[in-house]
Amino acid sequence: MRKSFSTLIFITFFSFFANAQEVKYTSGNDSWNADSLGNQRALVSFVGTGKVAKVSIEWRRSDNDPSQKAIIVQDAKTGKKISHILPLSLGREKGVICFEPESGAGTYYIYYQPYKNEGRSNYPKGVYPKQEKLKDNWLAKEDATTIPINTKVLEIQSINAFNSVYPMEVIATEAEVAKLRAKNAEPAFLVFPEDRMHPIVMKNDIPQRWINKNQKTFSDRAFRGENFSFQIGVFALKDLQNVKLKFSDLKDNVGHKIAASLISCLNTNGVDYSGMPFNKEVNVAKNQVQALWCLLTIPASAYSTTYNGTVTISSANAPSQIVKLQLMVVPRSVKENGINEPWKQTRLTWLNSTLAQKNTVIAPYTALQVQENTISLLGRKVELDKNGFPKQIQTFFSPEMTEVTTTPNNLLAENIHFHFVRKADGKNIKLTDGGVQFTKKEAGTVQWKTKSGNDSLQIDVAGSLEFDGFLAYTVKVTALKDVDLKDVTMHIPFNKTAATYMMGLGQKGGLRPEKVEWKWDVANKNQDGTWLGNVNAGLQYSLRDEKYVRPLNTNFYLQKPLLLPTSWGNGNKGGVTVGIKGSSMLANNYTGEHSMKKGDVLYYNFTLLITPFHTINTDFQWENRFYHKYNTIDSIKAKGATVVNIHHATPINPWINYPFIEHAKMKAYIDEAHEKGLKVKIYNTVRELSNRAYETFPMRSLGHEIYSPGKGGGFSWLQEHVKDDYIAAWFVPEIKDAAIVNSGMSRWHNYYVEGMNWLTKNVGIDGIYLDDVAFDRITMKRVKRVLTQNGQPGIIDLHSANQYNKSDGFNNSANLYMEHFPYLNRLWFGEYFDYEKNKPDFYLTEISGIPFGLMGEMLQDGGNPWRGMIYGMTNRLPWSGNNDPRPIWKVWDNFGMKGTKMIGYWSENCPVKTSNAEVLATVYKKQGAALVAIASWADNDTKITLNIDWSKLGIDPAKAVITVPEVHSFQASTTLNVQSEIIIPKGKGLLIVIKRK
């Protein structure tokens, strides 16, 4: 296994003999500049006396087309590059090279995969230049062929241990493979058992290590309680179908046993991210190598002895083969299954974890309550109609979003319903509803089903509602006879006041247009639904079918877009119109013409999210002040921050989305922070994964399950070791951390949850900082559960760059990530959000988080601090351009923001308004005082006066004092009165304090 860390031993001085020449593989310990010379070199010794050195290097390279890559020769004595070089042959097995030994007899370095980085620094493209032609006639090729070998290969060196190719990427020669094939003439495939410390890397070659390896026996040792693993390498001599492994019991001579049921194959069986077991077919193409990872957790009670058994490797189209297994269980027991030694692949079992899958209620949510056909949840109610769809959806949040009231806000003007329209006469097909039958009533989930239909169609509906307000519907439509449909529509008739704003379906967040017409375009647009609502009542819905797969996001959507739903999309005939119809605002989801033959089935599935999810926690906003940079704890505390967000590429969290390697440093840092009253959160998300992950190649053996298919490329390490069929992601030049894009929903999410659990328990993290999200709400709930266990704070804040662009499929960040909002504590939206040109309705819906029960912060260019304060937002420290939130923090402290009631401009109850409709005011009210935030969206500088409802403010105007406090880089201090005309510069505003004398 490749190991790059001081805790691991890089094994050197292993050797093999080639042409009677011993070659050692060693680490260069970063002693040269890889970005100009490459990662691999041969150390050679010229022992001749002439002007031409000739060397034959049996380098056994795994890269293709070595002849198309340059050779660089360097004089070890002077460090000078040799200009006279003549490669005679450059093959994968060996290279023969002539060069001028300028310092005479002695050592020289031959670099044989030099590259240069092109493209962006964080998305490099490693390019391997071709050999430059000789500029003079130093040596003719025909003369060079007559010169004998006069230079000895001493070592083959990699720039460092992490770039080593030994032993698993040192290829067997064609002659060796041919001899092996001849020796095993009958089988359709060859098997090579391999230990866990040497993950199989190559797909197109077998390593030289296997040439003399015993193919029929595997032996190893493990500790009691340890997560043990080993590999079966299959080399296909013809196309193999449905390769499987079958294990026997492991027994010793006196009857002690480890049951076969405890052994599994990671590649053929597992548990998916939603907790469902699955089987997976493994096919192996001719001349390809497939690693099959076998997992066994040694029982803690296992007797210390040597166990013997077998593994049978079978294929649907080839005879089986058997490998004998011998496993010594040593007396020592390991802690936590040995997961503190992940380089032994002890965490591979995490990929099948079901940790935190039970849908228990997560605070602040409350248990679901069912009364007849009405289901109550935190701040909301859903009444089901007899067809199983919502008859009415109510929310009970105040307009300010600071409390739950007893006054309902009705979302729907009438029930959600389907229309099946006959093509022959254009009339609706009448269906008989069978009524609602509840199938599950638990605190976290309520499920029901209904059946309706007539002589031509049968509609089977399965619905579920979860404690956070997520509804999922499976709508199965079966044709009982041939039927031609003019249209199938689902109508969501909103109350007009519950559809003031809209976001999605190509619409930027903001006031809902009078009419929206939208068509499917999954090849270019990550759009399958929308959010419609008001601040305290709303509904997001998404249209799906049974084949829905979550697409990639954040720059990668076009490489794995949405699948067009067969039902809703209907060959792009389907679409959505949104507009006023009678007394309602109708979302009309249509499909166009369908012809269904008897027995045909279509799935009109959809999901709903009822917003808001909970009230906004304003005190959390005032008390928790984030610092986004690795620094000393004392310096951070001195700046007034209370929570540190540790990004990746820092000393305690260097590798992106793999925060396990420097965990000891991280724990020491967090322990100090806790002692000094600060919390620490770390960058860790799912989207791309560092190439430093110990499990990289075991997970590559799973095909596209965990890593997305792609065109490869990127940084040199990826090209040289991962080779192909991946998407290169974020790269950190300073530490050469090269990430690979995850495929979406996979068992990596199980590992991710287990990793969060381990970090919470063993390192003490207080939460995570998510930089976009590539998993769904199932994983988010699991993460929140493990982060908040045993009273831990489990703070989650989400950062997103604006997703409304071509690469991201023109989706709104808030719409894209809304399913995660119930479990977040703060939003950071984010790069490429325009805080200057966008109107208040955009701020409210796309940035602030308030209609969903959240509050946020700004990022791009530091945001607009005046407008931000209308929504309780500041910018982030540091990394905010020339902006600094600390002056605003000082205002909060001086005023005493904790315990205030936020009354936004959007609420009819706001006690302060201005004389200009484009200059808005939000009030932070407490007993006898109010902080008024004013911000302008007027096109020019403007004068305003304040319109104050003193009774709502709770202050006697005769005893009121109005002041403008000094705020550095924000405003100068002054005193006002009720009649004062206040000048508000364009795009700016004021903070005003009103107090009782």
Tab-separated table of C-alpha atoms in Angstrom, residues 106-270:
chain	number	residue	atom	x	y	z
A	106	GLY	CA	29.707	8.628	-11.590
A	107	THR	CA	26.025	8.912	-10.869
A	108	TYR	CA	23.270	10.441	-12.974
A	109	TYR	CA	19.523	10.761	-12.614
A	110	ILE	CA	17.162	9.752	-15.410
A	111	TYR	CA	13.674	11.203	-14.980
A	112	TYR	CA	11.193	9.324	-17.123
A	113	GLN	CA	7.766	10.877	-16.548
A	114	PRO	CA	8.364	14.638	-16.418
A	115	TYR	CA	5.230	16.742	-16.518
A	116	LYS	CA	4.155	20.341	-16.303
A	117	ASN	CA	0.932	21.723	-14.880
A	118	GLU	CA	-1.340	23.727	-17.142
A	119	GLY	CA	-4.795	25.122	-16.486
A	120	ARG	CA	-6.020	26.679	-13.251
A	121	SER	CA	-3.984	26.244	-10.097
A	122	ASN	CA	-6.867	24.475	-8.321
A	123	TYR	CA	-7.886	22.502	-11.395
A	124	PRO	CA	-4.556	21.670	-13.039
A	125	LYS	CA	-3.991	19.672	-16.163
A	126	GLY	CA	-0.845	17.586	-15.975
A	127	VAL	CA	0.793	17.515	-19.396
A	128	TYR	CA	3.606	15.101	-20.304
A	129	PRO	CA	5.834	16.683	-22.990
A	130	LYS	CA	7.423	14.657	-25.761
A	131	GLN	CA	11.180	14.250	-26.153
A	132	GLU	CA	12.876	17.201	-27.773
A	133	LYS	CA	14.885	16.391	-30.874
A	134	LEU	CA	18.664	16.661	-30.723
A	135	LYS	CA	19.793	20.084	-31.907
A	136	ASP	CA	23.069	18.739	-33.321
A	137	ASN	CA	24.491	15.491	-34.605
A	138	TRP	CA	25.916	14.408	-31.268
A	139	LEU	CA	25.194	10.724	-31.846
A	140	ALA	CA	23.644	8.842	-34.726
A	141	LYS	CA	21.085	6.203	-33.800
A	142	GLU	CA	22.804	3.519	-35.852
A	143	ASP	CA	26.064	4.207	-34.013
A	144	ALA	CA	24.336	4.183	-30.648
A	145	THR	CA	22.977	0.687	-31.219
A	146	THR	CA	26.510	-0.716	-31.432
A	147	ILE	CA	27.598	0.725	-28.094
A	148	PRO	CA	27.483	-1.833	-25.261
A	149	ILE	CA	25.649	-1.192	-22.011
A	150	ASN	CA	28.118	0.649	-19.790
A	151	THR	CA	25.873	2.138	-17.124
A	152	LYS	CA	24.360	0.355	-14.161
A	153	VAL	CA	20.944	1.000	-12.643
A	154	LEU	CA	21.377	1.472	-8.894
A	155	GLU	CA	17.875	2.437	-7.784
A	156	ILE	CA	14.485	3.439	-9.038
A	157	GLN	CA	13.266	6.300	-6.915
A	158	SER	CA	9.876	7.924	-6.438
A	159	ILE	CA	9.701	11.550	-5.355
A	160	ASN	CA	8.258	10.312	-2.060
A	161	ALA	CA	6.569	7.275	-0.568
A	162	PHE	CA	3.103	8.445	-1.611
A	163	ASN	CA	4.177	8.388	-5.277
A	164	SER	CA	5.816	4.976	-5.035
A	165	VAL	CA	4.926	2.368	-7.615
A	166	TYR	CA	6.435	-0.503	-5.630
A	167	PRO	CA	5.320	-3.232	-5.552
A	168	MET	CA	1.730	-3.126	-6.829
A	169	GLU	CA	2.396	-0.932	-9.890
A	170	VAL	CA	5.521	-2.693	-11.108
A	171	ILE	CA	4.186	-4.640	-14.071
A	172	ALA	CA	4.915	-8.196	-15.064
A	173	THR	CA	6.469	-8.514	-18.524
A	174	GLU	CA	4.633	-9.998	-21.469
A	175	ALA	CA	6.949	-13.010	-21.336
A	176	GLU	CA	6.223	-13.551	-17.646
A	177	VAL	CA	2.479	-13.307	-18.229
A	178	ALA	CA	2.683	-15.667	-21.212
A	179	LYS	CA	4.575	-18.207	-19.122
A	180	LEU	CA	1.964	-17.874	-16.370
A	181	ARG	CA	-0.840	-18.397	-18.881
A	182	ALA	CA	0.895	-21.471	-20.269
A	183	LYS	CA	1.358	-22.869	-16.785
A	184	ASN	CA	-2.380	-22.414	-16.128
A	185	ALA	CA	-3.693	-23.321	-19.568
A	186	GLU	CA	-7.129	-24.606	-18.603
A	187	PRO	CA	-8.756	-21.990	-16.319
A	188	ALA	CA	-10.748	-19.071	-17.708
A	189	PHE	CA	-9.246	-16.847	-15.054
A	190	LEU	CA	-6.336	-16.741	-12.661
A	191	VAL	CA	-6.710	-15.882	-8.998
A	192	PHE	CA	-4.211	-14.096	-6.799
A	193	PRO	CA	-4.920	-13.780	-3.079
A	194	GLU	CA	-3.399	-10.586	-1.704
A	195	ASP	CA	-3.092	-9.091	1.754
A	196	ARG	CA	-4.739	-5.866	2.870
A	197	MET	CA	-1.487	-3.894	3.028
A	198	HIS	CA	-1.056	-4.104	-0.742
A	199	PRO	CA	-4.268	-2.862	-2.376
A	200	ILE	CA	-4.597	-3.919	-5.983
A	201	VAL	CA	-4.155	-0.813	-8.102
A	202	MET	CA	-3.768	-1.824	-11.741
A	203	LYS	CA	-6.665	-2.949	-13.917
A	204	ASN	CA	-4.794	-3.632	-17.170
A	205	ASP	CA	-1.677	-5.331	-15.808
A	206	ILE	CA	-0.762	-7.788	-13.143
A	207	PRO	CA	2.116	-6.839	-10.846
A	208	GLN	CA	5.444	-8.618	-11.073
A	209	ARG	CA	4.853	-9.518	-7.422
A	210	TRP	CA	2.268	-12.065	-8.562
A	211	ILE	CA	4.437	-13.976	-11.011
A	212	ASN	CA	5.866	-16.321	-8.414
A	213	LYS	CA	3.040	-15.927	-5.909
A	214	ASN	CA	1.210	-18.950	-4.566
A	215	GLN	CA	-2.162	-18.644	-6.237
A	216	LYS	CA	-3.966	-21.292	-4.235
A	217	THR	CA	-3.164	-20.374	-0.639
A	218	PHE	CA	-3.542	-17.251	1.450
A	219	SER	CA	-2.343	-16.830	5.010
A	220	ASP	CA	-2.344	-13.867	7.357
A	221	ARG	CA	-2.849	-12.938	10.983
A	222	ALA	CA	-5.345	-10.776	12.813
A	223	PHE	CA	-6.277	-9.658	16.309
A	224	ARG	CA	-9.370	-10.524	18.266
A	225	GLY	CA	-12.142	-8.073	17.484
A	226	GLU	CA	-10.282	-6.622	14.503
A	227	ASN	CA	-11.901	-5.561	11.248
A	228	PHE	CA	-9.797	-7.799	9.036
A	229	SER	CA	-9.737	-7.810	5.259
A	230	PHE	CA	-7.964	-9.429	2.331
A	231	GLN	CA	-8.258	-9.437	-1.431
A	232	ILE	CA	-8.853	-11.970	-4.159
A	233	GLY	CA	-7.418	-10.660	-7.413
A	234	VAL	CA	-9.109	-12.103	-10.497
A	235	PHE	CA	-7.247	-11.904	-13.828
A	236	ALA	CA	-9.735	-12.706	-16.577
A	237	LEU	CA	-8.477	-14.781	-19.507
A	238	LYS	CA	-11.901	-14.363	-21.131
A	239	ASP	CA	-14.927	-12.193	-20.382
A	240	LEU	CA	-16.308	-13.302	-17.029
A	241	GLN	CA	-19.929	-12.939	-15.969
A	242	ASN	CA	-21.287	-12.617	-12.447
A	243	VAL	CA	-18.164	-13.396	-10.445
A	244	LYS	CA	-18.957	-14.434	-6.878
A	245	LEU	CA	-17.175	-15.606	-3.774
A	246	LYS	CA	-18.364	-18.320	-1.395
A	247	PHE	CA	-16.669	-18.793	1.951
A	248	SER	CA	-16.475	-21.847	4.134
A	249	ASP	CA	-16.354	-21.787	7.910
A	250	LEU	CA	-12.870	-21.201	9.291
A	251	LYS	CA	-11.921	-23.979	11.715
A	252	ASP	CA	-8.945	-25.177	13.680
A	253	ASN	CA	-7.961	-28.752	14.419
A	254	VAL	CA	-10.020	-29.048	17.615
A	255	GLY	CA	-13.303	-27.555	16.481
A	256	HIS	CA	-13.014	-23.827	17.159
A	257	LYS	CA	-14.839	-22.001	14.397
A	258	ILE	CA	-15.374	-18.615	12.776
A	259	ALA	CA	-18.640	-18.874	10.863
A	260	ALA	CA	-18.705	-18.265	7.122
A	261	SER	CA	-21.676	-15.954	7.679
A	262	LEU	CA	-19.243	-13.437	9.209
A	263	ILE	CA	-17.252	-13.137	5.963
A	264	SER	CA	-18.522	-10.995	3.096
A	265	CYS	CA	-17.332	-9.551	-0.186
A	266	LEU	CA	-17.464	-5.774	-0.404
A	267	ASN	CA	-17.784	-5.914	-4.188
A	268	THR	CA	-20.770	-8.258	-4.416
A	269	ASN	CA	-22.806	-7.536	-1.268
A	270	GLY	CA	-23.470	-4.594	0.973
